[in-house]
PDB file of C-alpha atoms in Angstrom:
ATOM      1  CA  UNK A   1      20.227  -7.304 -69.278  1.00 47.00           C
ATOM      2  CA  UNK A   2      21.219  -4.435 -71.211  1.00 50.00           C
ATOM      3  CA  UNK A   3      22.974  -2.357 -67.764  1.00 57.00           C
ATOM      4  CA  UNK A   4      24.818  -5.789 -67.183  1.00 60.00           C
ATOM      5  CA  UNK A   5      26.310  -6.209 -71.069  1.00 63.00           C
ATOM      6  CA  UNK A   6      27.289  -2.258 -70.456  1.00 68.00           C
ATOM      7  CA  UNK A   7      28.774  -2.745 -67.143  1.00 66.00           C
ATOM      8  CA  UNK A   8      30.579  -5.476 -68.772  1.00 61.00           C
ATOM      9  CA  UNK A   9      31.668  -4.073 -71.970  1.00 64.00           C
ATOM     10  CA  UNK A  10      32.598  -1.118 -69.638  1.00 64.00           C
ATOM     11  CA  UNK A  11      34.714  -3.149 -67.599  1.00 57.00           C
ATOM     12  CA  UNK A  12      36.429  -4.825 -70.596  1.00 57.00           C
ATOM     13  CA  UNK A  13      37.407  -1.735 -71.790  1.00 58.00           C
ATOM     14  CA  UNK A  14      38.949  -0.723 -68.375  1.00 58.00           C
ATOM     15  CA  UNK A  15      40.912  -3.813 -68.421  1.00 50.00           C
ATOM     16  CA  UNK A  16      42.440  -3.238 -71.721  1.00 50.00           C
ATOM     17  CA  UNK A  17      43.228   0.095 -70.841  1.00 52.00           C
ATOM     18  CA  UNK A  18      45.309  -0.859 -67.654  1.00 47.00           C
ATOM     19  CA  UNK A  19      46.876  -3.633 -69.929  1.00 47.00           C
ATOM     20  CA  UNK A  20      47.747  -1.203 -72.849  1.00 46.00           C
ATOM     21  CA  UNK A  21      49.381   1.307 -70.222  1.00 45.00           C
ATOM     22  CA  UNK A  22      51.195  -1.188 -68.533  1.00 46.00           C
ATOM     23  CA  UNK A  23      52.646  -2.388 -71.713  1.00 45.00           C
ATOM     24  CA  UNK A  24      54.266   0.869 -72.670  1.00 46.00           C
ATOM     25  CA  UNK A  25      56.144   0.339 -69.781  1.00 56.00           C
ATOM     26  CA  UNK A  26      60.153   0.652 -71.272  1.00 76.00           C
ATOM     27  CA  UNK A  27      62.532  -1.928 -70.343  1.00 90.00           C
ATOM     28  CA  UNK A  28      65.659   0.106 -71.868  1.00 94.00           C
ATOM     29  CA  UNK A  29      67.409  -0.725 -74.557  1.00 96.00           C
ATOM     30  CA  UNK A  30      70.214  -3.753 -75.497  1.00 97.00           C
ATOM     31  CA  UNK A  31      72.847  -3.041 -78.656  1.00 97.00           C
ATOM     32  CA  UNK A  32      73.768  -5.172 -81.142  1.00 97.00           C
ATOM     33  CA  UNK A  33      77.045  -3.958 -81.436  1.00 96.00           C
ATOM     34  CA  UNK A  34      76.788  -3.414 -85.246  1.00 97.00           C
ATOM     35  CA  UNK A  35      76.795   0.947 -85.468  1.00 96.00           C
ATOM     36  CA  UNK A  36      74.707   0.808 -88.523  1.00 96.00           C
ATOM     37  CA  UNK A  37      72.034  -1.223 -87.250  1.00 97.00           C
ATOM     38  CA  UNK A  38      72.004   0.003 -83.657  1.00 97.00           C
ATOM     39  CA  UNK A  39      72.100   4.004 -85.153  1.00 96.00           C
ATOM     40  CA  UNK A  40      69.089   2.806 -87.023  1.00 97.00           C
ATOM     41  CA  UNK A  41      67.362   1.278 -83.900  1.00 96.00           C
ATOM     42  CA  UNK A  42      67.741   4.307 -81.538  1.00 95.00           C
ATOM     43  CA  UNK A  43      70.417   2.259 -79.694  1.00 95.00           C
ATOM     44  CA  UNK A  44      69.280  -0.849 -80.093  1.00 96.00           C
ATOM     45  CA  UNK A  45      66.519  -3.698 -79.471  1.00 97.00           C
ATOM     46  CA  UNK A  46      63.924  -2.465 -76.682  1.00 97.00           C
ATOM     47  CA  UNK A  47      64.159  -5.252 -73.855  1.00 96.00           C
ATOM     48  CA  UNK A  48      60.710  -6.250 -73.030  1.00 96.00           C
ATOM     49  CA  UNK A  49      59.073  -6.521 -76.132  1.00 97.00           C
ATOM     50  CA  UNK A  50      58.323  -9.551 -78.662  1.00 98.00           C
ATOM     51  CA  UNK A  51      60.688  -9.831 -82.097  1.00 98.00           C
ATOM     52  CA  UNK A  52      59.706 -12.126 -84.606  1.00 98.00           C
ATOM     53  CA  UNK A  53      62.620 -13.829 -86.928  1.00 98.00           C
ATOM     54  CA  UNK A  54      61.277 -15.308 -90.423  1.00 98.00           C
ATOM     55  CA  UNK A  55      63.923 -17.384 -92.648  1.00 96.00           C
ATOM     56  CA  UNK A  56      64.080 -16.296 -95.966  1.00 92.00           C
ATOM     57  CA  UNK A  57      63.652 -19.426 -97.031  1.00 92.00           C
ATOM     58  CA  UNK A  58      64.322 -23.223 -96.298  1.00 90.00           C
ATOM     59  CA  UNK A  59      68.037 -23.261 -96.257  1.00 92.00           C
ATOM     60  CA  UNK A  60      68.181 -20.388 -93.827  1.00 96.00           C
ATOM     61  CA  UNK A  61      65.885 -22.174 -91.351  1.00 95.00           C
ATOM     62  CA  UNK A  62      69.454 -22.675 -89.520  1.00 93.00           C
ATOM     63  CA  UNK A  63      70.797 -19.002 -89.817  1.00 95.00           C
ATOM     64  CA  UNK A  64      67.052 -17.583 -89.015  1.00 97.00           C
ATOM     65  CA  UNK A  65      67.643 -20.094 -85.237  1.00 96.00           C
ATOM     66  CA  UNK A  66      71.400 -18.782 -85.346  1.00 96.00           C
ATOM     67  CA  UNK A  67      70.159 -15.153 -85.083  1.00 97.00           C
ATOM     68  CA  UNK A  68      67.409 -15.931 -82.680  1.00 98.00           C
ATOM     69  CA  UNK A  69      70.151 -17.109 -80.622  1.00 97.00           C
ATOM     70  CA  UNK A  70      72.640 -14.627 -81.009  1.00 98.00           C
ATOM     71  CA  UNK A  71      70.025 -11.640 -79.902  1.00 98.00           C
ATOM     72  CA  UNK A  72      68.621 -13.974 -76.901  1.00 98.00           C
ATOM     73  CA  UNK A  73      72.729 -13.797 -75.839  1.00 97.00           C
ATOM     74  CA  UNK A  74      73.073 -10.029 -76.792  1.00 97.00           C
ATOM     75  CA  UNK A  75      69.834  -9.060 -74.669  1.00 96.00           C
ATOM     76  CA  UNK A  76      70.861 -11.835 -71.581  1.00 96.00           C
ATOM     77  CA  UNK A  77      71.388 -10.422 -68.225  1.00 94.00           C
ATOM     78  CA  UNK A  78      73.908 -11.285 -66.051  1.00 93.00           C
ATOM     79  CA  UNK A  79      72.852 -14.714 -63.801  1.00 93.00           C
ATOM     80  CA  UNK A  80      69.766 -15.212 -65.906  1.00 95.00           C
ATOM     81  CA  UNK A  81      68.904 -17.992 -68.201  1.00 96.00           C
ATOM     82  CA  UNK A  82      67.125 -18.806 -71.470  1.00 97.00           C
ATOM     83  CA  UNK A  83      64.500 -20.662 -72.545  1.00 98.00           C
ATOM     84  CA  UNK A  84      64.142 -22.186 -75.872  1.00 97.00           C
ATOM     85  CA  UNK A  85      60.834 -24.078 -76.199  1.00 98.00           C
ATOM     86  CA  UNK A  86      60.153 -26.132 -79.448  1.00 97.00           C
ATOM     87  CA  UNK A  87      57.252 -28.538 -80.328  1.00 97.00           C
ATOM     88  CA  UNK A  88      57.424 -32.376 -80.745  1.00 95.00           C
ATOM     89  CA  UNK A  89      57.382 -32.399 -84.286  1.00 94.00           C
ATOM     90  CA  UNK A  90      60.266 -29.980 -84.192  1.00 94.00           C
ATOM     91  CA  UNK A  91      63.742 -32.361 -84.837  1.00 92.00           C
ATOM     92  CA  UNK A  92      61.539 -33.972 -87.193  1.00 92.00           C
ATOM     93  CA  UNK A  93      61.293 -30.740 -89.240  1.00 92.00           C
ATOM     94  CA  UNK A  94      64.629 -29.036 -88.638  1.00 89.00           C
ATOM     95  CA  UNK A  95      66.765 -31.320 -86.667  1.00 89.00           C
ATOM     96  CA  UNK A  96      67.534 -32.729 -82.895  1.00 88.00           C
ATOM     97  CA  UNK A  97      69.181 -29.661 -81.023  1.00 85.00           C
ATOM     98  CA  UNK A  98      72.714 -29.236 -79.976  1.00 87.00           C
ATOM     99  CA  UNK A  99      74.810 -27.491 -77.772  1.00 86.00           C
ATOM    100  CA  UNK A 100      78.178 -27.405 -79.054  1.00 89.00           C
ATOM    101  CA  UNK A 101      76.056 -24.907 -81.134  1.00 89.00           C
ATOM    102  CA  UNK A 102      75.498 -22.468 -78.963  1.00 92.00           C
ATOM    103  CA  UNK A 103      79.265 -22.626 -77.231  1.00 94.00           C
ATOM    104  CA  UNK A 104      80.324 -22.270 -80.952  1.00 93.00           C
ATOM    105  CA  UNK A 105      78.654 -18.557 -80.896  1.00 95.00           C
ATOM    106  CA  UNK A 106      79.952 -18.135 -77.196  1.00 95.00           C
ATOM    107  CA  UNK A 107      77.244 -19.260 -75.180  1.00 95.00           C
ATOM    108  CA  UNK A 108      77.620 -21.073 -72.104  1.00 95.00           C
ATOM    109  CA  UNK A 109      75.126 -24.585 -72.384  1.00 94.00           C
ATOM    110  CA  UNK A 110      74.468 -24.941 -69.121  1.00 94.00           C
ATOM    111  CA  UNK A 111      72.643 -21.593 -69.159  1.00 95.00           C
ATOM    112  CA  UNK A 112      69.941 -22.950 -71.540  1.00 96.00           C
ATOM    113  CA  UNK A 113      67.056 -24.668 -70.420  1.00 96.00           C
ATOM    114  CA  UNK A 114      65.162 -26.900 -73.504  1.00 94.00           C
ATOM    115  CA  UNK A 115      61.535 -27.247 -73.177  1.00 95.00           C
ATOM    116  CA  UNK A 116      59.607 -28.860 -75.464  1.00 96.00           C
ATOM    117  CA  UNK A 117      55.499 -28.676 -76.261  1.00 97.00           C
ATOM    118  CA  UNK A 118      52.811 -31.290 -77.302  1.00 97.00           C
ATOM    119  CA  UNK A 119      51.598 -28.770 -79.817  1.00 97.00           C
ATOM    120  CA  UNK A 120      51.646 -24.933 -80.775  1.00 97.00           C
ATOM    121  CA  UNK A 121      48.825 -24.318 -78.356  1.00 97.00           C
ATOM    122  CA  UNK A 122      50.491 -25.521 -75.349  1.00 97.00           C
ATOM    123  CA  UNK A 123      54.105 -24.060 -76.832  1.00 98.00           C
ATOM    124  CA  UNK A 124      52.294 -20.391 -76.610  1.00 97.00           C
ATOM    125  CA  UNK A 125      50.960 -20.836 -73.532  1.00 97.00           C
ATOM    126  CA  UNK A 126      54.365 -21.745 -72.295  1.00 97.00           C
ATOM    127  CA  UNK A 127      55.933 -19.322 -73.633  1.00 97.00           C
ATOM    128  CA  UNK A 128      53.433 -16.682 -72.068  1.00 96.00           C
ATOM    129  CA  UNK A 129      54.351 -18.290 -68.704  1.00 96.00           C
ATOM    130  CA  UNK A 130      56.965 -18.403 -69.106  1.00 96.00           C
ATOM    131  CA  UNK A 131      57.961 -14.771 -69.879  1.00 96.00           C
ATOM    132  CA  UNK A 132      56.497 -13.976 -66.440  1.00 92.00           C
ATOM    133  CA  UNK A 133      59.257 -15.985 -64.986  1.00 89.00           C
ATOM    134  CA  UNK A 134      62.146 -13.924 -63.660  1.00 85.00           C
ATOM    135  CA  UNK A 135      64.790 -16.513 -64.111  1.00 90.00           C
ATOM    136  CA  UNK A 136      64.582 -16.246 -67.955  1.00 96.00           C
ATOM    137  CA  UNK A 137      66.509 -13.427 -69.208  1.00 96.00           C
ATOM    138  CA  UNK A 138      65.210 -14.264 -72.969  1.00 98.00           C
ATOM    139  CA  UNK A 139      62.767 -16.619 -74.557  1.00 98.00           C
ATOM    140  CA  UNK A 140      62.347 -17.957 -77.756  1.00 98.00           C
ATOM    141  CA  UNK A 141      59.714 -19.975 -78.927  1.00 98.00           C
ATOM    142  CA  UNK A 142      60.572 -21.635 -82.350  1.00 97.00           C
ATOM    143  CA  UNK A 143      57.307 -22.320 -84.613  1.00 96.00           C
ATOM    144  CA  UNK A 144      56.393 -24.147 -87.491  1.00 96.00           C
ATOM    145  CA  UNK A 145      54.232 -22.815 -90.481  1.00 94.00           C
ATOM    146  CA  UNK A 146      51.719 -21.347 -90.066  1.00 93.00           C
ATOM    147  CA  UNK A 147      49.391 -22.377 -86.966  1.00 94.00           C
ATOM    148  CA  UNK A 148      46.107 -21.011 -86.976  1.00 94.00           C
ATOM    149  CA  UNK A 149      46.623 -20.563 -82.700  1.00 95.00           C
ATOM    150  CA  UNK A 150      49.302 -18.200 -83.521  1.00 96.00           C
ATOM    151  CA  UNK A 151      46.896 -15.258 -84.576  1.00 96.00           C
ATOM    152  CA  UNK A 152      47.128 -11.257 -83.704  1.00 95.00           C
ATOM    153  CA  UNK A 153      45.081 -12.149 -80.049  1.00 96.00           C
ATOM    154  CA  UNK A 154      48.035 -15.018 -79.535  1.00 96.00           C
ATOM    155  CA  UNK A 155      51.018 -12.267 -80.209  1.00 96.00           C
ATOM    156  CA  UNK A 156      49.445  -9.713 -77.735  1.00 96.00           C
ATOM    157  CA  UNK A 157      49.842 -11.809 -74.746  1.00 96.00           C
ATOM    158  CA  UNK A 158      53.463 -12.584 -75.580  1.00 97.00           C
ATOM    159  CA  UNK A 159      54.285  -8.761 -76.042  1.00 97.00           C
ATOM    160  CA  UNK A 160      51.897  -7.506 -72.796  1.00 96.00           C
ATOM    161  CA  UNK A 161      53.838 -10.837 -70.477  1.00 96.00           C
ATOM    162  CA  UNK A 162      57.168  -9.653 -72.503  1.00 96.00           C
ATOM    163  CA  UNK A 163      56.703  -5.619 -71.199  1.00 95.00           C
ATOM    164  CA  UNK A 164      55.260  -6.688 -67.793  1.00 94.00           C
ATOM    165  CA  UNK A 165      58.018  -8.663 -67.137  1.00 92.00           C
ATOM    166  CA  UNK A 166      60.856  -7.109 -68.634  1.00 94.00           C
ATOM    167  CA  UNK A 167      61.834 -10.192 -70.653  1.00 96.00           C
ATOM    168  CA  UNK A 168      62.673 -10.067 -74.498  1.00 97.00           C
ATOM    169  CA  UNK A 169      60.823 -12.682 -76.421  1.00 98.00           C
ATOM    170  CA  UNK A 170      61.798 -13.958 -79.884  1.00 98.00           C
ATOM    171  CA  UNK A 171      58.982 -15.551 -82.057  1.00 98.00           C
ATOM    172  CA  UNK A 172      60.946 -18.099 -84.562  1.00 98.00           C
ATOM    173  CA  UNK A 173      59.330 -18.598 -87.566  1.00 97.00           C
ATOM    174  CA  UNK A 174      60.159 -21.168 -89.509  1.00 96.00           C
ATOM    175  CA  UNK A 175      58.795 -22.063 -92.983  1.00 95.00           C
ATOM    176  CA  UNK A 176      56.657 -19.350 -92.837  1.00 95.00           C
ATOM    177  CA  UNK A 177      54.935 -16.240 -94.117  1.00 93.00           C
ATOM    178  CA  UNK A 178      54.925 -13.120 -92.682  1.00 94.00           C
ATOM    179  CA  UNK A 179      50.836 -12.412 -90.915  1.00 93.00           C
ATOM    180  CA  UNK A 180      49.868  -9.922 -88.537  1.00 94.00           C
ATOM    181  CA  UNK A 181      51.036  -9.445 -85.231  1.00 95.00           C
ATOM    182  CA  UNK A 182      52.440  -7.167 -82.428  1.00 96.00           C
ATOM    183  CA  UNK A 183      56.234  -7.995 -82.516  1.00 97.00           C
ATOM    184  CA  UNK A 184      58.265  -4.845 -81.934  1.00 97.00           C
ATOM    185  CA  UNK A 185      60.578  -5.720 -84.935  1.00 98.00           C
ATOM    186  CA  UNK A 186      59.945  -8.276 -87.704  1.00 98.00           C
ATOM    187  CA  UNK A 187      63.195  -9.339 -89.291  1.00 98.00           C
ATOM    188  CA  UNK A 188      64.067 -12.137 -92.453  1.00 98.00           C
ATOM    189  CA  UNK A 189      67.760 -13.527 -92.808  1.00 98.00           C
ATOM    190  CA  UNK A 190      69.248 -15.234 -94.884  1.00 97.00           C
ATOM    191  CA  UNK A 191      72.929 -17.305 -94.558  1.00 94.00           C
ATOM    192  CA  UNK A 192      75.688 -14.938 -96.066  1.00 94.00           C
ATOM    193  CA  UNK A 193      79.695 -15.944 -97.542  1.00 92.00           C
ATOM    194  CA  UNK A 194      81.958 -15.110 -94.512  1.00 89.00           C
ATOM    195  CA  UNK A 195      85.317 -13.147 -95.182  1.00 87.00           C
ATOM    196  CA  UNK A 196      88.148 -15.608 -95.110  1.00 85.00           C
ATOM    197  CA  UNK A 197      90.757 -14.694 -91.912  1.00 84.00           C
ATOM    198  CA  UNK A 198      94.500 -14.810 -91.768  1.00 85.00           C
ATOM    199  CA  UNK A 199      95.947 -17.538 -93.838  1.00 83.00           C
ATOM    200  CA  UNK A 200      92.598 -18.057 -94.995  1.00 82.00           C
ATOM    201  CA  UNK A 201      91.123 -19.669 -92.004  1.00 81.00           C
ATOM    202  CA  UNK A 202      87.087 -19.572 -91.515  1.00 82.00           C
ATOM    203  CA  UNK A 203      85.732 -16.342 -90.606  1.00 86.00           C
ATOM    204  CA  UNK A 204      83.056 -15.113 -88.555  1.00 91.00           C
ATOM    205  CA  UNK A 205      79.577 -16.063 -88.957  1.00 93.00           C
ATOM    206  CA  UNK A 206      77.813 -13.555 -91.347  1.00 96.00           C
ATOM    207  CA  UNK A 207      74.055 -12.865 -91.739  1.00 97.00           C
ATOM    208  CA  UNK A 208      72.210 -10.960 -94.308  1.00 97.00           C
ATOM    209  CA  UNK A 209      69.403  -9.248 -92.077  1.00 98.00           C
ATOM    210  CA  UNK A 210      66.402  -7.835 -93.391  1.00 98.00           C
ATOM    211  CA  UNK A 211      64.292  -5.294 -91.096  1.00 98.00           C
ATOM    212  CA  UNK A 212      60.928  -6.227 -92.143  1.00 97.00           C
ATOM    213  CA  UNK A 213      58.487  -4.285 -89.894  1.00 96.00           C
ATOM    214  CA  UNK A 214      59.270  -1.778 -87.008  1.00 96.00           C
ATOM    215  CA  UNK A 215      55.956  -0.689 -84.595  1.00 92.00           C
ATOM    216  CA  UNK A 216      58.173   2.308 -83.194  1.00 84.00           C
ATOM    217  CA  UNK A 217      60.252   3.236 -86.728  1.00 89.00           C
ATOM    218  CA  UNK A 218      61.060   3.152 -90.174  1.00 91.00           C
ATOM    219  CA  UNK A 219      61.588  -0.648 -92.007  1.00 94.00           C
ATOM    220  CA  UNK A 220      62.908  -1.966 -94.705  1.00 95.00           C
ATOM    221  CA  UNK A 221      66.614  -1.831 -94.643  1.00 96.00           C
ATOM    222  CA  UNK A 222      69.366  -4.560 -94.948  1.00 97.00           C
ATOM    223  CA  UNK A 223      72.937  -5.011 -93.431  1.00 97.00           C
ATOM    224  CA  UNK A 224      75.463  -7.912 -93.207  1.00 96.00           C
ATOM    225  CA  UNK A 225      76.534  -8.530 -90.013  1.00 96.00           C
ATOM    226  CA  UNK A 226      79.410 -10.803 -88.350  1.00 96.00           C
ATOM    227  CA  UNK A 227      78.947 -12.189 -85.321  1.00 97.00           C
ATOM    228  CA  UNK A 228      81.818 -11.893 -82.786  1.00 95.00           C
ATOM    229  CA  UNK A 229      81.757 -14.953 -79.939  1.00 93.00           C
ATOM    230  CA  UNK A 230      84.361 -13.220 -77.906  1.00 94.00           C
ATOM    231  CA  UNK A 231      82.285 -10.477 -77.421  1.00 94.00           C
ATOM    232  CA  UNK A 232      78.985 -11.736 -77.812  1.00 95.00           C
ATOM    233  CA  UNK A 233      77.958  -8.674 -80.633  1.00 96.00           C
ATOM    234  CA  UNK A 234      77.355  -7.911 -84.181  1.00 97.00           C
ATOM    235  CA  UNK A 235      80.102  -6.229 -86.311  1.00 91.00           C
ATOM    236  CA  UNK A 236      80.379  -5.001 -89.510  1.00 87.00           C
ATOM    237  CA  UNK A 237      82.069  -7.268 -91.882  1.00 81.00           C
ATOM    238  CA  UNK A 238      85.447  -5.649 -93.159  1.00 69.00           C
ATOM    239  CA  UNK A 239      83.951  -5.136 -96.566  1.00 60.00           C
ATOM    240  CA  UNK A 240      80.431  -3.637 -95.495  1.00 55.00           C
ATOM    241  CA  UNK A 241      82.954  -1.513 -93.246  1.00 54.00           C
ATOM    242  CA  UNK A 242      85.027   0.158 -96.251  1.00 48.00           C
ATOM    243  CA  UNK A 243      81.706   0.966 -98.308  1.00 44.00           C
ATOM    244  CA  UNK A 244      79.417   2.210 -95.561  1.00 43.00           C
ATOM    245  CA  UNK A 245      77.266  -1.339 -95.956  1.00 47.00           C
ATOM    246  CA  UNK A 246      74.719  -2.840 -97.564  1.00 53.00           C
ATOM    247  CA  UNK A 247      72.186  -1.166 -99.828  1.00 45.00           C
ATOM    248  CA  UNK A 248      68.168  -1.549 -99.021  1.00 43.00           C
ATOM    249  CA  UNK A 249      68.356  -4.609-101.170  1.00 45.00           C
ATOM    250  CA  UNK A 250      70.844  -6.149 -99.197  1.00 44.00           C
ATOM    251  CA  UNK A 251      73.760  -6.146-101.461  1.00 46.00           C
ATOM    252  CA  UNK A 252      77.161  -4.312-100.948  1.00 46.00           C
ATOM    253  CA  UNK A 253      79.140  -2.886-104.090  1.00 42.00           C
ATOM    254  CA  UNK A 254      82.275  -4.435-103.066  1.00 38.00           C
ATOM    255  CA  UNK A 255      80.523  -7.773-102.942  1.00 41.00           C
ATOM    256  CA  UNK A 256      78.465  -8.289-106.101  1.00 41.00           C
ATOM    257  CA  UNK A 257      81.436 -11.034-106.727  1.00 38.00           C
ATOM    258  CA  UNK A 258      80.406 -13.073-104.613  1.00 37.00           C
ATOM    259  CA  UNK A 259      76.943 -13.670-106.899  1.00 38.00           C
ATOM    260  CA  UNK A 260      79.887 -14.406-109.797  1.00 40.00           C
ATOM    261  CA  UNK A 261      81.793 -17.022-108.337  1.00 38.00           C
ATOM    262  CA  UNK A 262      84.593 -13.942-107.487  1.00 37.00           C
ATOM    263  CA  UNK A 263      85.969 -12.999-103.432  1.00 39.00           C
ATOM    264  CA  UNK A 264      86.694 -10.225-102.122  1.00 38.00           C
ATOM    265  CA  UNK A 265      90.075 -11.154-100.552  1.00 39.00           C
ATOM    266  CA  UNK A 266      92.755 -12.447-103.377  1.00 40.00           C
ATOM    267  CA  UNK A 267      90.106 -13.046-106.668  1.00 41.00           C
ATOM    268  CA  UNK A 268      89.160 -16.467-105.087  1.00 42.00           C
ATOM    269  CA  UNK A 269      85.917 -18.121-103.840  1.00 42.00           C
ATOM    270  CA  UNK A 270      84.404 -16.698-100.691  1.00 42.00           C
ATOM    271  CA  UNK A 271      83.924 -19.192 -98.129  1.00 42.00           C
ATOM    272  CA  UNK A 272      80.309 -21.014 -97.847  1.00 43.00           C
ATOM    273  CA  UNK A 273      77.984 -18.851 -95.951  1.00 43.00           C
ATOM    274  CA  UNK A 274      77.336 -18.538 -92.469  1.00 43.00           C
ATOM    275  CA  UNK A 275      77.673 -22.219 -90.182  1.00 43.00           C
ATOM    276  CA  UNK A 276      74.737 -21.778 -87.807  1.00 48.00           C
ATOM    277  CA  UNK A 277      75.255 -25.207 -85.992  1.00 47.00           C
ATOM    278  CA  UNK A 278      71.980 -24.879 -83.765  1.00 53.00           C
ATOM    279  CA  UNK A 279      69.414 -27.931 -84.958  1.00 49.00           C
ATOM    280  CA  UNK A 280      71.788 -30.164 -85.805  1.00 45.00           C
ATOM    281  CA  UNK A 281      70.943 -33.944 -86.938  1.00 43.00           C
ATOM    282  CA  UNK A 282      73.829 -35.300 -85.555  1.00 45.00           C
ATOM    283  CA  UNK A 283      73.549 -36.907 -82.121  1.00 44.00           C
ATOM    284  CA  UNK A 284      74.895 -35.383 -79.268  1.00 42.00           C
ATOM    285  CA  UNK A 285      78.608 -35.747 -77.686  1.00 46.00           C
ATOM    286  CA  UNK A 286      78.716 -38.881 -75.598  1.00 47.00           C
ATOM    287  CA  UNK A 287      78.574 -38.201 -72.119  1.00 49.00           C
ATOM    288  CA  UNK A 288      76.923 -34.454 -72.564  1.00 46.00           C
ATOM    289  CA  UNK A 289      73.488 -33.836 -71.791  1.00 47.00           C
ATOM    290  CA  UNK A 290      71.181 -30.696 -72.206  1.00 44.00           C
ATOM    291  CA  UNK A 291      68.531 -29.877 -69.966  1.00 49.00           C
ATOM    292  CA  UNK A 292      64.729 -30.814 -70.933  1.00 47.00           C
ATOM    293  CA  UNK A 293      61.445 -30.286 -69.456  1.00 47.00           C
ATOM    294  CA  UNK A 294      58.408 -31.337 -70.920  1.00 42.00           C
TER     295      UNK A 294
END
């Protein structure tokens, strides 16, 4: 008995070790298109790997979903799809899911393929499956609270079917608290007031993003970032641009009227802050369907 539970323990070890060095396999890099953030990156996000995206709190539950899609786009091959997979409960919690969303941040709908789980446990499991599948160029699984199923063991298999792959995965985290895990990057947003265009028309979404965690790097840095549909990247937003950004505690000097009721452009009122329109309650367009798969 005691050769066998070494031969075993033996042969567990092996296996980890062919999983660990087939998980540092690199998938390359994808930009954001923001220089700041990307310079701070090395380049970029590392395809392949898991990031996790917290809201920073309720309100942003929409902006935190608006970011998750906006890297899933950034880090999209060409011809390849993504996946979004919620939970049952999810419209209930944050809203029914529509598409004029994602064209809004230049997506193309028909390019997104809806799944949705029983329960956390089978939404995992999907989402590990799913990462192995090579007509996903992204994945996101969007989760509620704090499931116990979603534990350290849980994130490991997304990041090792994530490297083995080469798909990115994006761990949504919704009304919840920040617990151990293996995501590559760990970021918090929040919804930020967009700079006003010509003749004051609505400007591009903006984001306060907040690097939480970084396995390879340094953390804890902030930036506000615009997102630009045309060209499906981050920018910097015209202020952030003329004062070299946003300070570690997220707040640019040129700004700091924006807490006071005071814009930057003309002395008036910014606009509201960014319009994520991703879980939306309203029903969908008559006559427009999105794809689901149970």
């Amino acid at each position: 008995m005691r050769d066998s539970g070494s031969t075993l323990s033996a042969l567990r070890r092996r296996i980890a070790g062919e999983e660990a060095s087939r998980a540092s396999v690199g998938h390359g890099l994808f930009p954001s298109g923001h220089p700041l953030l990307d310079t701070y990156l090395d380049g970029g996000f590392r395809r392949g790997q898991l990031h996790e995206i917290f809201a920073g709190d309720a309100d942003d539950n929409g902006s935190a979903a608006g970011l998750a899609a906006m890297l899933a786009l950034c880090a999209l091959p060409p011809g390849k799809d993504i996946l979004w997979l919620r939970t049952l409960d999810a419209p209930r919690r944050g809203g029914r899911f529509n598409p004029a969303g994602l064209a809004e941040l230049g997506g193309n709908p028909a390019s997104l393929l809806m799944a949705v789980a029983p329960d956390d446990t089978a939404l995992l499991r999907c989402a590990a499956e799913a990462l192995r599948c090579d007509g996903f160029g992204a994945v996101i699984a969007e989760c509620w609270g704090a499931p116990c199923v979603l534990d350290l063991t849980a994130s490991r298999r997304l990041t090792l079917a994530a490297n083995l792959a080469g798909v990115t995965a994006f761990l949504l985290r919704l009304d919840a608290q920040e617990q151990p895990s293996t995501a590559d990057t760990r970021w918090s947003v929040r919804s930020a007031p967009s700079t006003p265009l010509a003749a004051n028309a609505p400007g591009y979404p903006a984001l306060d993003i907040t690097l939480l965690r970084r396995r390879a790097g340094r953390s804890g840095e902030s930036w506000r970032v615009e997102w630009d549909r045309d060209r499906r990247i981050f920018r910097e937003t015209q202020a952030a641009a003329g004062t070299g950004g946003l300070h570690s505690d997220g707040h640019n000097d040129s700004e700091n009227g924006a807490e006071n009721g005071t814009g930057a452009a003309g002395g008036g009122a910014p606009l509201p802050g960014a319009v994520v329109p991703l879980p939306a309650r309203q029903p969908l367009e008559p006559g427009r369907r999105i794809k689901r798969r149970a």
